[in-house]
Structures are given as structure tokens and as C-alpha cells.
């Protein structure tokens, strides 16, 4: 066995070890970079998934007649079917629309002739203004269903229904004004179901929210939202959009002051799935302007608030 001087040997060994250390460091650095990239990719995937989920499960809590395409709301739609809407609506005979306007304030400035209160925004994040119902004047808009709307919207609906009938199209108002009180009773009943299953107060509230709109946050509470179907197709589903009634509405509703509130390509902004049956009264001038702009109500109000 050859013998080397100890100094030379330790020198070679030192170099070898130094090289090995450098290699290890390099390897660790590379592993860290790969790990960071993987983490970022995973994060992006989670965010994408959550956005998709929100889009899938958030919907307008109409469910007052017919079945909906979202299975989670089936329970409430059947329970609402069997429950008649409140007969004792908080009608205020003395209030006029201008009273309502001054009490509810303005949502946006449009420069148009229609009253600004007709553009009041109500959605998942924006609550119906305080005092709204106290000054709201409502009346039956469709005698075949007994459903009510704010008087100004009811008159417009009656005109629209007559015009459609003259062209052989049968429109039917299957849901209109819902009082906040009624919405509250729906919500409480749903929440109780989750409490009975042993959920905490907070859990039950959050679960109920996915099925029934929180009272005051449904556009139907305003009296300006109308779910319109036709006797031959009463289900609130996407297939309604293919009916002659839906096509007629899509083309003519703005002439009577109604806009399609949750268009197919605006789900990310409205937070609500495409609802070919849900129309919102905003007044003729506003309806024509909004429809021509191709914007949904949220976008339209944003633009006009910026201009103002
Ligand atoms: Zn609706």
C-alpha cells in the first residue's frame, strides 16, 4: 500500500470535501427553487378552483316556483312552492313614487328622465336601502298568479304582457315582490335546518346563505325584480332561454323598462348564474341605455358614477 505524506493527503481531501459541499449547496438551492415554483403553482390552482366554485354555487335565490338547475337549492324551491307568498304585504297606499325616491336616495346620476331610485342596486353585497319598504307602493302585476311588483313596474309589466299576448306570446309573472319579512322567514327556516343538524350559529348562518338570499340582499325585496316565465315552461332553468317567450322578452323588454339582470357573460360581475327569466325594472330610458351599452347594472352604475 503506497504511503503519501499526510499534508498532501489532507489537502486533496479538503478539496474533495469543499467540492462536495459546493455541490450540496447547489443542489439545495435548486431544490428550493423547484419547491417555490410548485408552491406558486398550487396556490394558483387553489385560487382558480375557488373562483370556479363561487361561480358555480352562487346564484340568485329565486326558487319561488319550479325547480332550479342547482341541486343545493332544490329543498328551498320545493318549500317555497308549498308556501304562499305573504298576503299582508306592507303596502303603503299614501306613498307615491316621488316619496320613495326622496326616501331611498339616488344610486347613480344618469342625466336621463327616469327617476334615479329605479337604478338602486341590490345584490349579494349591497343591501336594500333602509326605509325602502315603508314608502314602497306595490300592486298585483299578474292576476293569473297574484304576484306583485312596485306599482311603476307592475304597470309596465301589464303593458308588456298585453303587447306580448297580441303577438301570441304568453308571459307569466311567477315571482315579484318579496317582503324582507318573508325573506327573513325563509332564511330562518333554512338556518334552523342546519342548527338541527348540530351546526353552530355561525355555521348554520353561512350554510343557509348558500341556499336563501340574506334578507334585504335579494333584488326581489325591492319590488323591481320580476321572474317571468311562460305557462308551457315554468321551470327557472337555462332551457327557458330557448323558449319563444324568452326570445321575445330579450328583444322587447327594454321597450317596457325591463333589463335582463343576469346575462350569460356577466356572471363574474353579478355573482349570479345566467337567469333568462329574471328581469329588473329600471325605467324605459335607463333600460334602453343599459341594453345598448352591453353592460350589466353593476358595470353601468360604475361607469356613470365615474362620469358624474
Ligand atoms: Zn329572480
XYZ file of C-alpha atoms in Angstrom, residues 54-276:
223
model
C -68.041 30.589 -6.183
C -69.307 30.895 -9.754
C -70.984 27.504 -9.536
C -72.686 27.829 -6.215
C -73.658 31.461 -6.031
C -76.987 32.005 -7.640
C -79.974 34.201 -7.400
C -82.142 32.689 -4.723
C -85.302 32.884 -6.796
C -86.687 29.453 -6.204
C -90.248 30.542 -5.748
C -91.719 28.263 -8.364
C -90.487 25.437 -10.471
C -87.202 23.678 -9.999
C -83.810 25.200 -10.495
C -80.735 23.700 -12.039
C -78.751 23.970 -8.810
C -79.411 20.960 -6.645
C -78.499 22.725 -3.407
C -81.499 24.989 -3.788
C -83.956 22.217 -4.561
C -85.002 21.943 -0.947
C -85.872 25.604 -0.681
C -87.619 25.762 -4.044
C -89.949 22.973 -3.038
C -90.584 24.543 0.349
C -91.340 27.889 -1.265
C -93.668 26.182 -3.716
C -95.827 24.979 -0.886
C -95.739 28.305 0.895
C -97.924 31.047 -0.436
C -96.313 34.441 -0.503
C -97.405 36.866 2.204
C -100.917 38.215 1.814
C -100.229 41.037 4.220
C -97.636 42.928 2.271
C -96.549 46.202 3.811
C -98.436 48.278 1.305
C -98.444 51.963 1.863
C -101.290 53.454 -0.085
C -100.336 57.044 0.576
C -96.776 56.812 -0.654
C -96.089 57.993 -4.151
C -93.088 57.115 -6.266
C -91.529 60.501 -5.628
C -91.816 59.868 -1.892
C -89.951 56.642 -2.441
C -87.336 58.492 -4.440
C -86.637 61.020 -1.739
C -86.619 58.387 0.967
C -84.346 55.939 -0.766
C -81.865 58.355 -2.235
C -80.139 58.068 -5.548
C -77.998 55.256 -6.812
C -76.435 56.999 -9.754
C -76.680 60.048 -11.913
C -77.585 59.276 -15.472
C -78.872 62.528 -16.809
C -81.889 60.614 -18.078
C -85.520 61.370 -17.399
C -86.172 58.265 -15.299
C -86.114 58.641 -11.548
C -82.759 57.657 -10.074
C -84.328 55.404 -7.464
C -85.165 52.995 -10.277
C -81.426 52.340 -10.622
C -80.983 51.378 -6.966
C -78.556 48.498 -6.758
C -79.381 45.450 -4.650
C -77.108 42.429 -4.817
C -75.203 39.941 -2.657
C -73.052 42.772 -1.302
C -75.380 45.758 -1.428
C -78.376 45.825 0.873
C -81.764 47.316 0.094
C -81.659 50.918 1.426
C -83.173 51.454 4.881
C -86.765 52.621 4.832
C -87.358 51.318 1.313
C -90.366 49.176 2.130
C -92.068 51.863 4.225
C -92.501 54.011 1.132
C -92.855 51.275 -1.459
C -96.140 51.240 -3.318
C -96.994 47.825 -4.717
C -99.805 46.230 -6.647
C -100.703 42.941 -8.290
C -98.958 42.779 -11.650
C -100.276 39.437 -12.879
C -103.780 38.378 -11.892
C -103.119 34.813 -13.071
C -100.502 34.330 -10.341
C -101.385 37.141 -7.933
C -97.745 38.254 -7.856
C -96.999 41.864 -7.015
C -94.456 44.436 -8.129
C -93.727 48.058 -7.284
C -96.629 49.946 -8.887
C -94.492 51.561 -11.577
C -93.041 48.162 -12.531
C -96.434 46.444 -12.274
C -97.972 48.888 -14.765
C -95.048 48.314 -17.118
C -95.380 44.545 -16.778
C -99.106 44.667 -17.565
C -98.398 46.666 -20.742
C -95.638 44.264 -21.718
C -97.783 41.191 -21.070
C -100.570 42.635 -23.250
C -98.159 43.503 -26.054
C -96.679 40.000 -25.969
C -100.150 38.425 -25.953
C -101.010 40.380 -29.106
C -98.104 38.544 -30.757
C -99.153 35.155 -29.415
C -96.638 35.104 -26.539
C -97.940 34.225 -23.081
C -95.928 35.835 -20.273
C -96.392 34.877 -16.648
C -95.003 36.604 -13.547
C -94.035 33.712 -11.277
C -92.233 35.810 -8.670
C -92.156 39.521 -7.999
C -92.033 41.499 -4.790
C -90.993 39.577 -1.696
C -91.047 41.430 1.599
C -87.900 41.394 3.717
C -90.043 39.858 6.461
C -90.999 36.962 4.191
C -87.378 36.605 3.108
C -86.436 36.506 6.794
C -88.897 33.680 7.474
C -87.442 31.703 4.555
C -83.937 32.340 5.802
C -84.724 31.448 9.415
C -86.386 28.187 8.370
C -83.330 27.243 6.328
C -80.963 28.220 9.145
C -82.954 26.154 11.647
C -82.436 23.069 9.472
C -78.679 23.465 9.861
C -78.935 24.190 13.586
C -80.960 20.996 13.993
C -78.122 19.090 12.359
C -75.863 20.237 15.190
C -74.119 23.147 13.467
C -73.061 26.245 15.375
C -74.949 29.524 14.938
C -72.271 30.813 12.571
C -72.075 27.597 10.553
C -75.858 27.453 10.209
C -75.963 31.085 9.054
C -73.299 30.512 6.426
C -74.922 27.325 5.159
C -78.352 28.960 4.929
C -76.775 31.804 2.948
C -75.818 29.435 0.146
C -79.470 28.466 -0.345
C -81.565 31.522 0.558
C -80.595 35.151 -0.014
C -79.928 37.055 3.194
C -82.995 39.254 3.908
C -82.524 42.668 2.306
C -79.988 41.380 -0.208
C -82.434 39.900 -2.722
C -83.404 42.149 -5.607
C -86.922 40.767 -5.181
C -87.142 42.661 -1.877
C -87.085 45.914 -3.877
C -90.290 45.192 -5.802
C -88.421 45.940 -9.025
C -87.384 42.367 -9.898
C -89.608 40.072 -11.918
C -89.210 36.389 -12.645
C -91.037 35.913 -15.912
C -91.849 32.546 -17.476
C -94.468 31.155 -19.816
C -97.202 28.619 -18.904
C -95.610 25.953 -21.110
C -92.206 26.375 -19.457
C -92.426 27.380 -15.821
C -89.125 25.986 -14.603
C -86.493 28.520 -13.671
C -83.735 26.942 -15.687
C -81.417 27.762 -18.530
C -83.680 25.943 -21.011
C -86.240 28.700 -20.531
C -83.846 30.893 -22.521
C -84.638 28.821 -25.627
C -88.398 29.444 -25.483
C -90.239 31.936 -27.692
C -91.259 33.833 -24.557
C -87.625 34.293 -23.505
C -86.634 35.382 -27.011
C -89.498 37.877 -27.127
C -88.511 39.250 -23.716
C -84.875 39.533 -24.685
C -85.843 41.637 -27.687
C -88.704 43.724 -26.301
C -88.352 44.010 -22.502
C -86.245 47.216 -22.669
C -89.103 48.943 -24.531
C -91.129 48.488 -21.345
C -88.344 49.422 -18.944
C -87.020 45.955 -18.054
C -83.458 44.678 -18.427
C -82.138 41.127 -18.366
C -80.426 41.400 -14.991
C -78.070 38.400 -15.024
C -76.759 37.946 -18.574
C -74.840 34.854 -19.579
C -71.484 36.612 -19.989
C -71.645 38.689 -16.792
C -71.615 36.005 -14.120
C -68.209 37.071 -12.821
C -69.517 40.591 -12.158
C -73.069 39.941 -10.971
C -72.052 36.872 -8.960
C -75.234 35.226 -10.225
C -75.638 32.487 -12.812
C -77.309 33.235 -16.134
C -81.010 33.723 -15.449
C -83.034 34.202 -18.655
